[in-house]
Amino acid sequence: MDVRVSGHQVDTGETLREHAAQRISDIAEKYFSRAIGANVTFGRGPHNDFTCDILAPVAQGVVLKASHSAQEAQIAFNGAADRIEKQLRRYVRRLKDHKAEPAAYVENAGYTVFSPANEDVEEAPDSPLVVAETRVDIPESSVSDAVMLMDLRNTNALLFKNSASGEFNMIYRREDGNIGWVEPKLA
């Protein structure tokens, strides 16, 4: 497994690089042997603490992301690695429990930039330009599998095609930590 450890304006010592590479390899070997690699990036946080970001693509477009901050670089890494391990453990358990098949994808439209309605009017700071990146893979899955995908992709929202109804649905993480589910009203 290819584990790349780098520092963003932080000097990473050989011991820290070896520890990070070994821990990520152990996690991947334990839960998901098909993992290709991971990027571990250390940096400085806003309060002069260390941050650690881990990106690990595993399979079929699923990318695990985790970050953690602490006063020491190794503690920051261990916190982020624990989150990656938890995500992988849940993902593998879910695949085993439900015998999930690879999600089918629906092709979508291209990249579009919408301009303001009246270009002669000076743009106010509270009305930003709307940019829509609509070229994405839309998985076909059940609602519970969509929640799992949203957690694995580390996003706040996910558009998916509901395998039960065949309709496009949206799930999102609410401010209270719960999951919201939007389903179109059938006529």
Short mmCIF file of N, CA and C in Angstrom, two decimals:
data_model
loop_
_atom_site.label_atom_id
_atom_site.label_comp_id
_atom_site.label_asym_id
_atom_site.label_seq_id
_atom_site.Cartn_x
_atom_site.Cartn_y
_atom_site.Cartn_z
N MET A 1 0.85 -1.18 0.00
CA MET A 1 0.00 0.00 0.00
C MET A 1 0.89 1.23 0.00
N ASP A 2 0.53 2.19 -0.82
CA ASP A 2 1.30 3.42 -0.96
C ASP A 2 0.75 4.48 0.00
N VAL A 3 1.49 4.81 1.04
CA VAL A 3 1.09 5.83 2.00
C VAL A 3 2.05 7.00 1.87
N ARG A 4 1.51 8.15 1.52
CA ARG A 4 2.33 9.35 1.36
C ARG A 4 2.10 10.27 2.54
N VAL A 5 3.17 10.59 3.23
CA VAL A 5 3.10 11.46 4.41
C VAL A 5 3.83 12.74 4.07
N SER A 6 3.15 13.87 4.26
CA SER A 6 3.77 15.16 3.95
C SER A 6 3.38 16.17 5.01
N GLY A 7 4.13 17.24 5.04
CA GLY A 7 3.86 18.32 5.98
C GLY A 7 3.64 19.61 5.23
N HIS A 8 2.62 20.33 5.61
CA HIS A 8 2.35 21.64 5.03
C HIS A 8 2.87 22.69 6.01
N GLN A 9 4.02 23.22 5.73
CA GLN A 9 4.74 24.16 6.59
C GLN A 9 5.05 23.55 7.96
N VAL A 10 5.20 22.23 7.97
CA VAL A 10 5.55 21.49 9.17
C VAL A 10 6.59 20.45 8.79
N ASP A 11 7.64 20.34 9.58
CA ASP A 11 8.66 19.34 9.33
C ASP A 11 8.22 18.02 9.97
N THR A 12 8.01 17.00 9.13
CA THR A 12 7.63 15.68 9.65
C THR A 12 8.90 14.85 9.79
N GLY A 13 9.13 14.37 10.97
CA GLY A 13 10.31 13.55 11.22
C GLY A 13 10.14 12.15 10.68
N GLU A 14 11.24 11.43 10.59
CA GLU A 14 11.23 10.07 10.06
C GLU A 14 10.37 9.15 10.93
N THR A 15 10.43 9.31 12.24
CA THR A 15 9.64 8.47 13.15
C THR A 15 8.16 8.66 12.92
N LEU A 16 7.72 9.91 12.77
CA LEU A 16 6.31 10.20 12.53
C LEU A 16 5.86 9.64 11.18
N ARG A 17 6.68 9.78 10.16
CA ARG A 17 6.34 9.25 8.83
C ARG A 17 6.21 7.73 8.87
N GLU A 18 7.14 7.07 9.55
CA GLU A 18 7.09 5.60 9.64
C GLU A 18 5.87 5.15 10.43
N HIS A 19 5.58 5.84 11.54
CA HIS A 19 4.41 5.49 12.36
C HIS A 19 3.13 5.64 11.55
N ALA A 20 3.00 6.74 10.81
CA ALA A 20 1.80 6.98 10.01
C ALA A 20 1.64 5.92 8.92
N ALA A 21 2.73 5.64 8.22
CA ALA A 21 2.67 4.65 7.14
C ALA A 21 2.31 3.27 7.69
N GLN A 22 2.89 2.90 8.81
CA GLN A 22 2.63 1.58 9.39
C GLN A 22 1.18 1.48 9.89
N ARG A 23 0.69 2.50 10.57
CA ARG A 23 -0.68 2.46 11.11
C ARG A 23 -1.71 2.41 9.99
N ILE A 24 -1.54 3.20 8.94
CA ILE A 24 -2.48 3.20 7.82
C ILE A 24 -2.45 1.84 7.11
N SER A 25 -1.26 1.29 6.93
CA SER A 25 -1.14 -0.03 6.30
C SER A 25 -1.82 -1.11 7.13
N ASP A 26 -1.65 -1.05 8.44
CA ASP A 26 -2.28 -2.03 9.34
C ASP A 26 -3.80 -1.92 9.28
N ILE A 27 -4.31 -0.70 9.28
CA ILE A 27 -5.77 -0.50 9.20
C ILE A 27 -6.31 -1.05 7.90
N ALA A 28 -5.64 -0.74 6.79
CA ALA A 28 -6.10 -1.20 5.48
C ALA A 28 -6.05 -2.72 5.39
N GLU A 29 -4.99 -3.30 5.90
CA GLU A 29 -4.84 -4.76 5.85
C GLU A 29 -5.92 -5.45 6.69
N LYS A 30 -6.25 -4.86 7.82
CA LYS A 30 -7.23 -5.45 8.72
C LYS A 30 -8.64 -5.40 8.15
N TYR A 31 -9.02 -4.27 7.54
CA TYR A 31 -10.40 -4.08 7.13
C TYR A 31 -10.64 -4.13 5.63
N PHE A 32 -9.69 -3.68 4.86
CA PHE A 32 -9.96 -3.50 3.44
C PHE A 32 -8.68 -3.69 2.65
N SER A 33 -8.38 -4.91 2.28
CA SER A 33 -7.10 -5.21 1.64
C SER A 33 -6.98 -4.63 0.24
N ARG A 34 -8.10 -4.19 -0.37
CA ARG A 34 -8.03 -3.65 -1.73
C ARG A 34 -7.71 -2.16 -1.76
N ALA A 35 -7.46 -1.56 -0.63
CA ALA A 35 -7.13 -0.12 -0.60
C ALA A 35 -5.84 0.12 -1.38
N ILE A 36 -5.83 1.18 -2.13
CA ILE A 36 -4.70 1.48 -3.01
C ILE A 36 -3.64 2.30 -2.29
N GLY A 37 -4.05 3.30 -1.58
CA GLY A 37 -3.08 4.17 -0.93
C GLY A 37 -3.78 5.18 -0.04
N ALA A 38 -2.99 6.06 0.53
CA ALA A 38 -3.54 7.10 1.39
C ALA A 38 -2.58 8.28 1.41
N ASN A 39 -3.13 9.45 1.60
CA ASN A 39 -2.34 10.67 1.75
C ASN A 39 -2.56 11.20 3.16
N VAL A 40 -1.47 11.37 3.89
CA VAL A 40 -1.52 11.91 5.25
C VAL A 40 -0.79 13.24 5.21
N THR A 41 -1.49 14.32 5.58
CA THR A 41 -0.91 15.66 5.53
C THR A 41 -0.98 16.30 6.91
N PHE A 42 0.16 16.75 7.38
CA PHE A 42 0.24 17.46 8.65
C PHE A 42 0.35 18.95 8.38
N GLY A 43 -0.23 19.74 9.25
CA GLY A 43 -0.15 21.18 9.11
C GLY A 43 -0.32 21.85 10.47
N ARG A 44 -0.32 23.18 10.43
CA ARG A 44 -0.53 23.97 11.65
C ARG A 44 -1.94 24.51 11.65
N GLY A 45 -2.60 24.42 12.79
CA GLY A 45 -3.95 24.92 12.94
C GLY A 45 -3.95 26.38 13.33
N PRO A 46 -5.13 26.96 13.50
CA PRO A 46 -5.25 28.38 13.81
C PRO A 46 -4.73 28.75 15.20
N HIS A 47 -4.68 27.80 16.11
CA HIS A 47 -4.23 28.08 17.48
C HIS A 47 -2.86 27.48 17.75
N ASN A 48 -2.04 27.42 16.69
CA ASN A 48 -0.68 26.90 16.76
C ASN A 48 -0.66 25.42 17.19
N ASP A 49 -1.75 24.70 16.91
CA ASP A 49 -1.76 23.27 17.17
C ASP A 49 -1.50 22.55 15.85
N PHE A 50 -1.36 21.24 15.91
CA PHE A 50 -1.11 20.44 14.72
C PHE A 50 -2.43 19.91 14.19
N THR A 51 -2.55 19.86 12.86
CA THR A 51 -3.70 19.24 12.22
C THR A 51 -3.19 18.08 11.39
N CYS A 52 -4.01 17.07 11.26
CA CYS A 52 -3.69 15.93 10.42
C CYS A 52 -4.91 15.61 9.57
N ASP A 53 -4.72 15.57 8.25
CA ASP A 53 -5.79 15.22 7.31
C ASP A 53 -5.39 13.93 6.61
N ILE A 54 -6.31 12.98 6.55
CA ILE A 54 -6.06 11.71 5.87
C ILE A 54 -7.10 11.54 4.78
N LEU A 55 -6.65 11.23 3.57
CA LEU A 55 -7.50 10.92 2.43
C LEU A 55 -7.13 9.52 1.96
N ALA A 56 -8.11 8.61 1.91
CA ALA A 56 -7.82 7.24 1.52
C ALA A 56 -8.90 6.74 0.56
N PRO A 57 -8.60 6.69 -0.76
CA PRO A 57 -9.56 6.10 -1.69
C PRO A 57 -9.57 4.58 -1.51
N VAL A 58 -10.75 3.99 -1.35
CA VAL A 58 -10.81 2.55 -1.14
C VAL A 58 -11.35 1.80 -2.35
N ALA A 59 -12.55 2.10 -2.80
CA ALA A 59 -13.09 1.37 -3.96
C ALA A 59 -14.31 2.08 -4.49
N GLN A 60 -14.56 1.90 -5.78
CA GLN A 60 -15.76 2.36 -6.46
C GLN A 60 -16.11 3.80 -6.15
N GLY A 61 -15.12 4.68 -6.16
CA GLY A 61 -15.36 6.09 -5.94
C GLY A 61 -15.52 6.50 -4.49
N VAL A 62 -15.39 5.56 -3.57
CA VAL A 62 -15.52 5.88 -2.15
C VAL A 62 -14.16 6.37 -1.64
N VAL A 63 -14.15 7.56 -1.08
CA VAL A 63 -12.94 8.13 -0.53
C VAL A 63 -13.19 8.43 0.94
N LEU A 64 -12.37 7.85 1.79
CA LEU A 64 -12.48 8.11 3.23
C LEU A 64 -11.68 9.35 3.56
N LYS A 65 -12.27 10.22 4.37
CA LYS A 65 -11.60 11.46 4.77
C LYS A 65 -11.73 11.60 6.27
N ALA A 66 -10.66 12.05 6.90
CA ALA A 66 -10.71 12.32 8.33
C ALA A 66 -9.68 13.38 8.66
N SER A 67 -9.98 14.17 9.68
CA SER A 67 -9.02 15.16 10.15
C SER A 67 -9.15 15.28 11.65
N HIS A 68 -8.08 15.73 12.26
CA HIS A 68 -8.06 15.88 13.71
C HIS A 68 -7.02 16.93 14.07
N SER A 69 -7.22 17.64 15.16
CA SER A 69 -6.28 18.64 15.65
C SER A 69 -5.88 18.29 17.07
N ALA A 70 -4.62 18.57 17.40
CA ALA A 70 -4.12 18.33 18.76
C ALA A 70 -2.85 19.15 18.96
N GLN A 71 -2.39 19.18 20.20
CA GLN A 71 -1.18 19.94 20.52
C GLN A 71 0.09 19.26 20.01
N GLU A 72 0.02 17.95 19.75
CA GLU A 72 1.17 17.21 19.21
C GLU A 72 0.77 16.54 17.91
N ALA A 73 1.74 16.42 16.99
CA ALA A 73 1.46 15.87 15.66
C ALA A 73 1.02 14.41 15.74
N GLN A 74 1.65 13.63 16.59
CA GLN A 74 1.31 12.21 16.68
C GLN A 74 -0.10 12.00 17.24
N ILE A 75 -0.51 12.82 18.18
CA ILE A 75 -1.86 12.73 18.73
C ILE A 75 -2.88 13.13 17.67
N ALA A 76 -2.56 14.15 16.88
CA ALA A 76 -3.45 14.57 15.79
C ALA A 76 -3.59 13.44 14.77
N PHE A 77 -2.48 12.78 14.44
CA PHE A 77 -2.55 11.67 13.49
C PHE A 77 -3.38 10.52 14.05
N ASN A 78 -3.14 10.16 15.31
CA ASN A 78 -3.87 9.04 15.91
C ASN A 78 -5.38 9.30 15.94
N GLY A 79 -5.78 10.55 16.19
CA GLY A 79 -7.20 10.89 16.18
C GLY A 79 -7.81 10.73 14.79
N ALA A 80 -7.09 11.19 13.77
CA ALA A 80 -7.59 11.06 12.39
C ALA A 80 -7.59 9.59 11.96
N ALA A 81 -6.56 8.84 12.33
CA ALA A 81 -6.49 7.42 11.98
C ALA A 81 -7.60 6.63 12.66
N ASP A 82 -7.93 6.99 13.89
CA ASP A 82 -9.05 6.32 14.59
C ASP A 82 -10.35 6.55 13.83
N ARG A 83 -10.54 7.74 13.30
CA ARG A 83 -11.76 8.03 12.54
C ARG A 83 -11.81 7.23 11.24
N ILE A 84 -10.67 7.12 10.56
CA ILE A 84 -10.60 6.32 9.34
C ILE A 84 -10.90 4.87 9.66
N GLU A 85 -10.33 4.36 10.74
CA GLU A 85 -10.56 2.97 11.14
C GLU A 85 -12.03 2.74 11.45
N LYS A 86 -12.67 3.68 12.12
CA LYS A 86 -14.09 3.56 12.45
C LYS A 86 -14.93 3.55 11.18
N GLN A 87 -14.60 4.42 10.22
CA GLN A 87 -15.34 4.47 8.96
C GLN A 87 -15.20 3.15 8.21
N LEU A 88 -13.97 2.63 8.14
CA LEU A 88 -13.75 1.37 7.44
C LEU A 88 -14.46 0.21 8.12
N ARG A 89 -14.40 0.18 9.44
CA ARG A 89 -15.07 -0.89 10.18
C ARG A 89 -16.57 -0.88 9.89
N ARG A 90 -17.19 0.30 9.91
CA ARG A 90 -18.62 0.40 9.61
C ARG A 90 -18.92 0.01 8.17
N TYR A 91 -18.09 0.44 7.25
CA TYR A 91 -18.29 0.15 5.84
C TYR A 91 -18.20 -1.35 5.58
N VAL A 92 -17.18 -1.99 6.10
CA VAL A 92 -16.99 -3.43 5.89
C VAL A 92 -18.11 -4.22 6.57
N ARG A 93 -18.49 -3.83 7.77
CA ARG A 93 -19.58 -4.50 8.48
C ARG A 93 -20.88 -4.37 7.68
N ARG A 94 -21.10 -3.20 7.15
CA ARG A 94 -22.32 -2.98 6.38
C ARG A 94 -22.32 -3.82 5.11
N LEU A 95 -21.17 -3.91 4.44
CA LEU A 95 -21.09 -4.74 3.24
C LEU A 95 -21.33 -6.21 3.57
N LYS A 96 -20.81 -6.67 4.67
CA LYS A 96 -21.00 -8.07 5.06
C LYS A 96 -22.43 -8.34 5.50
N ASP A 97 -23.02 -7.43 6.28
CA ASP A 97 -24.37 -7.63 6.80
C ASP A 97 -25.42 -7.63 5.69
N HIS A 98 -25.28 -6.74 4.75
CA HIS A 98 -26.31 -6.58 3.74
C HIS A 98 -25.94 -7.18 2.39
N LYS A 99 -24.75 -7.74 2.31
CA LYS A 99 -24.27 -8.31 1.05
C LYS A 99 -24.52 -7.34 -0.09
N ALA A 100 -24.07 -6.12 0.12
CA ALA A 100 -24.34 -5.04 -0.84
C ALA A 100 -23.61 -5.28 -2.15
N GLU A 101 -24.28 -4.93 -3.21
CA GLU A 101 -23.68 -5.00 -4.54
C GLU A 101 -23.13 -3.62 -4.87
N PRO A 102 -22.18 -3.54 -5.83
CA PRO A 102 -21.68 -2.23 -6.22
C PRO A 102 -22.83 -1.36 -6.73
N ALA A 103 -22.82 -0.11 -6.33
CA ALA A 103 -23.90 0.80 -6.70
C ALA A 103 -23.84 1.13 -8.19
N ALA A 104 -25.00 1.16 -8.82
CA ALA A 104 -25.09 1.57 -10.22
C ALA A 104 -25.10 3.09 -10.27
N TYR A 105 -24.56 3.65 -11.33
CA TYR A 105 -24.47 5.10 -11.43
C TYR A 105 -25.27 5.60 -12.61
N VAL A 106 -25.87 6.77 -12.44
CA VAL A 106 -26.65 7.41 -13.47
C VAL A 106 -25.87 8.62 -13.96
N GLU A 107 -25.76 8.76 -15.29
CA GLU A 107 -25.02 9.88 -15.86
C GLU A 107 -25.82 11.16 -15.71
N ASN A 108 -25.14 12.27 -15.45
CA ASN A 108 -25.83 13.54 -15.21
C ASN A 108 -25.31 14.60 -16.17
N ALA A 109 -25.81 15.80 -16.07
CA ALA A 109 -25.49 16.90 -16.98
C ALA A 109 -24.10 17.45 -16.73
N GLY A 110 -23.72 18.48 -17.50
CA GLY A 110 -22.38 19.05 -17.43
C GLY A 110 -22.25 20.21 -16.47
N TYR A 111 -21.12 20.85 -16.49
CA TYR A 111 -20.75 21.95 -15.61
C TYR A 111 -21.41 23.23 -16.10
N THR A 112 -22.09 23.96 -15.23
CA THR A 112 -22.81 25.16 -15.61
C THR A 112 -22.52 26.28 -14.62
N VAL A 113 -22.29 27.48 -15.13
CA VAL A 113 -22.15 28.66 -14.28
C VAL A 113 -23.31 29.59 -14.59
N PHE A 114 -24.09 29.92 -13.57
CA PHE A 114 -25.23 30.80 -13.74
C PHE A 114 -24.81 32.21 -13.37
N SER A 115 -25.08 33.18 -14.24
CA SER A 115 -24.71 34.56 -13.96
C SER A 115 -25.91 35.28 -13.33
N PRO A 116 -25.67 36.39 -12.66
CA PRO A 116 -26.77 37.16 -12.07
C PRO A 116 -27.74 37.61 -13.16
N ALA A 117 -29.01 37.84 -12.79
CA ALA A 117 -30.05 38.20 -13.76
C ALA A 117 -29.74 39.51 -14.48
N ASN A 118 -29.31 40.52 -13.76
CA ASN A 118 -29.03 41.82 -14.35
C ASN A 118 -27.54 42.11 -14.16
N GLU A 119 -26.78 42.07 -15.25
CA GLU A 119 -25.34 42.24 -15.15
C GLU A 119 -24.94 43.70 -15.00
N ASP A 120 -25.87 44.65 -15.26
CA ASP A 120 -25.55 46.07 -15.14
C ASP A 120 -25.50 46.50 -13.67
N VAL A 121 -26.21 45.80 -12.82
CA VAL A 121 -26.26 46.13 -11.40
C VAL A 121 -24.99 45.61 -10.74
N GLU A 122 -24.40 46.47 -9.91
CA GLU A 122 -23.19 46.06 -9.19
C GLU A 122 -23.55 44.94 -8.21
N GLU A 123 -22.73 43.90 -8.20
CA GLU A 123 -23.03 42.73 -7.37
C GLU A 123 -22.85 43.05 -5.90
N ALA A 124 -23.87 42.75 -5.12
CA ALA A 124 -23.82 42.97 -3.68
C ALA A 124 -23.03 41.83 -3.04
N PRO A 125 -22.33 42.09 -1.94
CA PRO A 125 -21.52 41.05 -1.33
C PRO A 125 -22.33 39.88 -0.78
N ASP A 126 -23.63 40.09 -0.50
CA ASP A 126 -24.43 39.00 0.05
C ASP A 126 -25.13 38.17 -1.03
N SER A 127 -24.89 38.46 -2.31
CA SER A 127 -25.46 37.63 -3.37
C SER A 127 -24.32 37.11 -4.26
N PRO A 128 -23.68 36.02 -3.85
CA PRO A 128 -22.54 35.50 -4.60
C PRO A 128 -22.97 34.84 -5.91
N LEU A 129 -22.04 34.68 -6.81
CA LEU A 129 -22.25 34.00 -8.07
C LEU A 129 -22.61 32.55 -7.77
N VAL A 130 -23.63 32.02 -8.42
CA VAL A 130 -24.05 30.64 -8.22
C VAL A 130 -23.28 29.76 -9.20
N VAL A 131 -22.55 28.81 -8.67
CA VAL A 131 -21.79 27.88 -9.49
C VAL A 131 -22.35 26.49 -9.23
N ALA A 132 -22.76 25.81 -10.28
CA ALA A 132 -23.32 24.47 -10.13
C ALA A 132 -22.41 23.47 -10.82
N GLU A 133 -21.82 22.59 -10.06
CA GLU A 133 -21.02 21.51 -10.62
C GLU A 133 -21.91 20.28 -10.63
N THR A 134 -22.57 20.03 -11.76
CA THR A 134 -23.57 18.99 -11.81
C THR A 134 -23.09 17.70 -12.46
N ARG A 135 -21.84 17.60 -12.79
CA ARG A 135 -21.33 16.36 -13.40
C ARG A 135 -20.84 15.46 -12.29
N VAL A 136 -21.74 14.70 -11.72
CA VAL A 136 -21.41 13.81 -10.62
C VAL A 136 -22.02 12.44 -10.86
N ASP A 137 -21.49 11.45 -10.19
CA ASP A 137 -22.08 10.12 -10.22
C ASP A 137 -23.19 10.07 -9.19
N ILE A 138 -24.34 9.62 -9.59
CA ILE A 138 -25.47 9.52 -8.68
C ILE A 138 -25.70 8.04 -8.41
N PRO A 139 -25.42 7.60 -7.20
CA PRO A 139 -25.57 6.17 -6.92
C PRO A 139 -27.03 5.77 -6.81
N GLU A 140 -27.31 4.53 -7.15
CA GLU A 140 -28.64 3.96 -6.94
C GLU A 140 -28.52 3.07 -5.71
N SER A 141 -29.26 3.41 -4.67
CA SER A 141 -29.14 2.67 -3.43
C SER A 141 -30.38 2.85 -2.57
N SER A 142 -30.42 2.11 -1.48
CA SER A 142 -31.47 2.30 -0.50
C SER A 142 -31.12 3.53 0.34
N VAL A 143 -32.06 3.98 1.14
CA VAL A 143 -31.82 5.16 1.96
C VAL A 143 -30.70 4.89 2.97
N SER A 144 -30.72 3.72 3.59
CA SER A 144 -29.69 3.42 4.59
C SER A 144 -28.31 3.30 3.95
N ASP A 145 -28.23 2.75 2.73
CA ASP A 145 -26.94 2.69 2.04
C ASP A 145 -26.48 4.08 1.62
N ALA A 146 -27.42 4.95 1.28
CA ALA A 146 -27.07 6.32 0.92
C ALA A 146 -26.49 7.06 2.12
N VAL A 147 -27.04 6.80 3.31
CA VAL A 147 -26.49 7.42 4.53
C VAL A 147 -25.06 6.93 4.74
N MET A 148 -24.83 5.64 4.53
CA MET A 148 -23.48 5.10 4.66
C MET A 148 -22.53 5.77 3.66
N LEU A 149 -22.97 5.92 2.40
CA LEU A 149 -22.13 6.57 1.39
C LEU A 149 -21.84 8.02 1.76
N MET A 150 -22.83 8.72 2.28
CA MET A 150 -22.62 10.11 2.68
C MET A 150 -21.58 10.19 3.79
N ASP A 151 -21.65 9.26 4.75
CA ASP A 151 -20.65 9.24 5.83
C ASP A 151 -19.27 8.90 5.29
N LEU A 152 -19.19 7.94 4.37
CA LEU A 152 -17.89 7.54 3.83
C LEU A 152 -17.28 8.64 2.97
N ARG A 153 -18.11 9.37 2.25
CA ARG A 153 -17.60 10.46 1.42
C ARG A 153 -17.34 11.72 2.23
N ASN A 154 -17.76 11.70 3.48
CA ASN A 154 -17.53 12.82 4.40
C ASN A 154 -18.14 14.12 3.85
N THR A 155 -19.39 14.01 3.40
CA THR A 155 -20.09 15.17 2.87
C THR A 155 -21.31 15.47 3.73
N ASN A 156 -21.90 16.63 3.52
CA ASN A 156 -23.08 17.02 4.29
C ASN A 156 -24.38 16.65 3.60
N ALA A 157 -24.32 16.32 2.31
CA ALA A 157 -25.52 15.99 1.56
C ALA A 157 -25.19 15.01 0.44
N LEU A 158 -26.21 14.24 0.01
CA LEU A 158 -26.01 13.28 -1.07
C LEU A 158 -27.30 13.13 -1.85
N LEU A 159 -27.20 13.28 -3.17
CA LEU A 159 -28.30 13.02 -4.08
C LEU A 159 -28.14 11.59 -4.56
N PHE A 160 -29.22 10.79 -4.53
CA PHE A 160 -29.14 9.40 -4.97
C PHE A 160 -30.46 8.98 -5.59
N LYS A 161 -30.41 7.89 -6.34
CA LYS A 161 -31.62 7.33 -6.92
C LYS A 161 -32.08 6.21 -6.00
N ASN A 162 -33.26 6.36 -5.43
CA ASN A 162 -33.78 5.40 -4.48
C ASN A 162 -34.10 4.09 -5.20
N SER A 163 -33.47 3.00 -4.79
CA SER A 163 -33.66 1.71 -5.45
C SER A 163 -35.07 1.16 -5.23
N ALA A 164 -35.75 1.59 -4.17
CA ALA A 164 -37.11 1.11 -3.90
C ALA A 164 -38.13 1.81 -4.78
N SER A 165 -38.01 3.13 -4.95
CA SER A 165 -39.02 3.88 -5.69
C SER A 165 -38.58 4.26 -7.10
N GLY A 166 -37.28 4.25 -7.36
CA GLY A 166 -36.78 4.68 -8.66
C GLY A 166 -36.69 6.18 -8.82
N GLU A 167 -37.03 6.94 -7.77
CA GLU A 167 -37.01 8.40 -7.80
C GLU A 167 -35.70 8.93 -7.22
N PHE A 168 -35.36 10.16 -7.61
CA PHE A 168 -34.19 10.81 -7.04
C PHE A 168 -34.55 11.35 -5.65
N ASN A 169 -33.71 11.09 -4.68
CA ASN A 169 -33.90 11.52 -3.30
C ASN A 169 -32.66 12.26 -2.85
N MET A 170 -32.80 13.01 -1.77
CA MET A 170 -31.68 13.75 -1.18
C MET A 170 -31.66 13.45 0.31
N ILE A 171 -30.46 13.19 0.83
CA ILE A 171 -30.28 13.12 2.28
C ILE A 171 -29.27 14.17 2.66
N TYR A 172 -29.37 14.66 3.89
CA TYR A 172 -28.45 15.69 4.35
C TYR A 172 -28.29 15.59 5.86
N ARG A 173 -27.17 16.09 6.35
CA ARG A 173 -26.93 16.09 7.79
C ARG A 173 -27.45 17.40 8.35
N ARG A 174 -28.37 17.28 9.31
CA ARG A 174 -28.97 18.45 9.93
C ARG A 174 -28.03 19.04 10.98
N GLU A 175 -28.31 20.27 11.40
CA GLU A 175 -27.48 20.92 12.41
C GLU A 175 -27.49 20.19 13.74
N ASP A 176 -28.59 19.47 14.03
CA ASP A 176 -28.67 18.74 15.30
C ASP A 176 -27.98 17.38 15.23
N GLY A 177 -27.35 17.04 14.08
CA GLY A 177 -26.61 15.80 13.93
C GLY A 177 -27.42 14.67 13.32
N ASN A 178 -28.72 14.83 13.21
CA ASN A 178 -29.57 13.80 12.61
C ASN A 178 -29.53 13.90 11.09
N ILE A 179 -30.12 12.92 10.44
CA ILE A 179 -30.15 12.88 8.98
C ILE A 179 -31.52 13.30 8.48
N GLY A 180 -31.55 14.23 7.51
CA GLY A 180 -32.78 14.63 6.85
C GLY A 180 -32.91 13.90 5.54
N TRP A 181 -34.14 13.56 5.13
CA TRP A 181 -34.37 12.82 3.91
C TRP A 181 -35.45 13.54 3.12
N VAL A 182 -35.14 13.90 1.87
CA VAL A 182 -36.08 14.59 0.99
C VAL A 182 -36.46 13.63 -0.13
N GLU A 183 -37.77 13.38 -0.23
CA GLU A 183 -38.26 12.49 -1.28
C GLU A 183 -39.32 13.27 -2.07
N PRO A 184 -39.32 13.17 -3.40
CA PRO A 184 -40.30 13.93 -4.20
C PRO A 184 -41.72 13.45 -3.92
N LYS A 185 -42.63 14.40 -3.98
CA LYS A 185 -44.05 14.08 -3.78
C LYS A 185 -44.59 13.47 -5.07
N LEU A 186 -45.14 12.28 -4.97
CA LEU A 186 -45.68 11.62 -6.16
C LEU A 186 -47.07 12.14 -6.44
N ALA A 187 -47.33 12.45 -7.71
CA ALA A 187 -48.64 13.03 -8.10
C ALA A 187 -49.71 11.98 -8.14
#
